[in-house]
Amino acid sequence: MTNKTQIDLMLKIRLRGESLKDNGLLAYHTELNEYVEDAGTFFIEQFEKDLVQMMELAKRYNDEVKELVK
């Protein structure tokens, strides 16, 4: 793994983490709001998509680190 690849991957992980935090908070607060009926589903779906992408990035990072250790 080159430095550029490592930096790019870490940046993607950080940005995905920020998106997870934001969408998670928005989903939580819209679910608490009794006056908004289906608005929270968008944020929940985005949160789930971000979570899947974060897990894929983490797996990719782990695979690349394993290659370095070999």
Coordinates of N, CA and C in Angstrom, one line a residue:
M1 N 0.9 -1.2 0.0 CA 0.0 0.0 0.0 C 0.9 1.2 0.0
T2 N 0.7 2.1 -1.0 CA 1.5 3.3 -1.1 C 0.9 4.4 -0.1
N3 N 1.7 5.4 0.1 CA 1.3 6.5 1.0 C 0.0 7.1 0.4
K4 N 0.0 7.3 -0.9 CA -1.2 7.9 -1.5 C -2.4 7.1 -1.3
T5 N -2.3 5.8 -1.5 CA -3.4 4.9 -1.3 C -3.9 4.9 0.1
Q6 N -2.9 4.9 1.0 CA -3.2 4.9 2.5 C -4.0 6.2 2.9
I7 N -3.5 7.3 2.4 CA -4.1 8.6 2.7 C -5.5 8.6 2.1
D8 N -5.6 8.2 0.9 CA -6.9 8.2 0.2 C -7.9 7.4 1.0
L9 N -7.5 6.2 1.4 CA -8.4 5.3 2.1 C -8.8 5.8 3.5
M10 N -7.8 6.4 4.2 CA -8.1 7.0 5.5 C -9.1 8.2 5.4
L11 N -8.9 9.0 4.3 CA -9.8 10.1 4.1 C -11.2 9.6 3.8
K12 N -11.3 8.6 3.0 CA -12.6 8.1 2.7 C -13.3 7.5 4.0
I13 N -12.5 6.9 4.8 CA -13.1 6.3 6.1 C -13.5 7.5 7.0
R14 N -12.7 8.5 7.0 CA -13.1 9.7 7.9 C -14.4 10.3 7.4
L15 N -14.5 10.6 6.1 CA -15.6 11.2 5.5 C -16.9 10.4 5.7
R16 N -16.7 9.1 5.5 CA -17.9 8.2 5.7 C -18.3 8.2 7.2
G17 N -17.4 8.2 8.1 CA -17.7 8.3 9.5 C -18.4 9.6 9.9
E18 N -18.1 10.7 9.3 CA -18.8 11.9 9.5 C -20.2 11.9 8.9
S19 N -20.3 11.2 7.8 CA -21.7 11.1 7.2 C -22.5 10.2 8.1
L20 N -21.9 9.1 8.6 CA -22.6 8.2 9.5 C -23.2 9.0 10.7
K21 N -22.3 9.8 11.3 CA -22.7 10.6 12.5 C -23.8 11.5 12.2
D22 N -23.7 12.2 11.1 CA -24.7 13.2 10.7 C -26.1 12.5 10.4
N23 N -26.1 11.5 9.6 CA -27.3 10.8 9.2 C -27.9 10.1 10.4
G24 N -27.1 9.6 11.3 CA -27.6 8.9 12.5 C -28.3 9.9 13.4
L25 N -27.7 11.0 13.6 CA -28.3 12.0 14.4 C -29.6 12.5 13.8
L26 N -29.6 12.8 12.5 CA -30.8 13.3 11.9 C -31.9 12.2 11.9
A27 N -31.6 11.0 11.7 CA -32.6 9.9 11.8 C -33.1 9.8 13.2
Y28 N -32.3 9.9 14.2 CA -32.7 9.8 15.6 C -33.7 10.9 16.0
H29 N -33.3 12.1 15.6 CA -34.1 13.3 16.0 C -35.4 13.3 15.2
T30 N -35.5 12.9 14.0 CA -36.7 12.8 13.2 C -37.6 11.7 13.7
E31 N -37.0 10.6 14.2 CA -37.8 9.6 14.8 C -38.5 10.1 16.1
L32 N -37.8 10.9 16.9 CA -38.3 11.4 18.1 C -39.4 12.4 17.9
N33 N -39.4 13.1 16.7 CA -40.4 14.2 16.5 C -41.7 13.5 16.1
E34 N -42.7 13.7 16.9 CA -44.0 13.0 16.6 C -44.8 13.7 15.5
Y35 N -44.4 14.9 15.1 CA -45.1 15.6 14.0 C -44.6 15.3 12.6
V36 N -43.5 14.6 12.5 CA -42.9 14.3 11.2 C -43.2 12.8 11.0
E37 N -43.9 12.4 10.0 CA -44.3 11.0 9.9 C -43.2 10.2 9.2
D38 N -43.0 10.4 7.9 CA -42.1 9.5 7.2 C -40.7 10.2 6.8
A39 N -40.5 11.3 7.4 CA -39.2 12.0 7.1 C -38.0 11.3 7.5
G40 N -38.1 10.5 8.6 CA -36.9 9.8 9.2 C -36.4 8.7 8.3
T41 N -37.3 8.1 7.5 CA -36.8 7.0 6.7 C -35.7 7.3 5.7
F42 N -35.7 8.5 5.2 CA -34.6 8.9 4.3 C -33.3 8.8 5.0
F43 N -33.2 9.4 6.2 CA -32.0 9.4 7.0 C -31.6 8.0 7.5
I44 N -32.5 7.2 7.8 CA -32.2 5.8 8.2 C -31.6 5.1 7.0
E45 N -32.2 5.2 5.8 CA -31.7 4.5 4.6 C -30.3 5.0 4.3
Q46 N -30.0 6.3 4.4 CA -28.7 6.9 4.2 C -27.7 6.4 5.2
F47 N -28.1 6.3 6.5 CA -27.3 5.7 7.5 C -26.9 4.3 7.2
E48 N -27.9 3.5 6.8 CA -27.6 2.1 6.5 C -26.6 2.0 5.3
K49 N -26.8 2.8 4.3 CA -25.9 2.8 3.1 C -24.5 3.2 3.6
D50 N -24.4 4.2 4.4 CA -23.1 4.7 4.9 C -22.4 3.6 5.7
L51 N -23.2 2.9 6.5 CA -22.6 1.9 7.4 C -22.1 0.7 6.5
V52 N -22.8 0.4 5.5 CA -22.3 -0.7 4.6 C -21.0 -0.2 3.9
Q53 N -21.0 1.0 3.4 CA -19.8 1.5 2.8 C -18.6 1.6 3.7
M54 N -18.9 2.0 5.0 CA -17.8 2.0 6.0 C -17.2 0.6 6.3
M55 N -18.1 -0.4 6.3 CA -17.6 -1.7 6.5 C -16.8 -2.2 5.4
E56 N -17.2 -1.9 4.1 CA -16.4 -2.2 3.0 C -15.0 -1.6 3.0
L57 N -15.0 -0.3 3.4 CA -13.7 0.4 3.5 C -12.8 -0.2 4.5
A58 N -13.4 -0.6 5.7 CA -12.6 -1.2 6.7 C -12.1 -2.5 6.3
K59 N -12.9 -3.3 5.6 CA -12.4 -4.6 5.1 C -11.2 -4.4 4.1
R60 N -11.4 -3.4 3.2 CA -10.3 -3.1 2.2 C -9.1 -2.7 2.9
Y61 N -9.2 -1.9 3.9 CA -8.0 -1.4 4.7 C -7.3 -2.6 5.4
N62 N -8.1 -3.5 6.0 CA -7.6 -4.7 6.7 C -6.9 -5.6 5.7
D63 N -7.5 -5.8 4.5 CA -6.8 -6.6 3.5 C -5.5 -6.1 3.1
E64 N -5.5 -4.7 2.9 CA -4.2 -4.1 2.5 C -3.1 -4.2 3.5
V65 N -3.5 -4.1 4.8 CA -2.6 -4.2 5.9 C -2.1 -5.6 6.0
K66 N -2.9 -6.6 5.8 CA -2.5 -8.0 5.8 C -1.5 -8.2 4.7
E67 N -1.6 -7.6 3.5 CA -0.7 -7.8 2.5 C 0.7 -7.2 2.9
L68 N 0.7 -6.1 3.6 CA 1.9 -5.5 4.0 C 2.7 -6.3 5.0
V69 N 1.9 -7.0 5.9 CA 2.5 -7.8 6.9 C 3.1 -9.1 6.4
K70 N 2.6 -9.6 5.3 CA 3.1 -10.9 4.7 C 4.6 -10.7 4.3

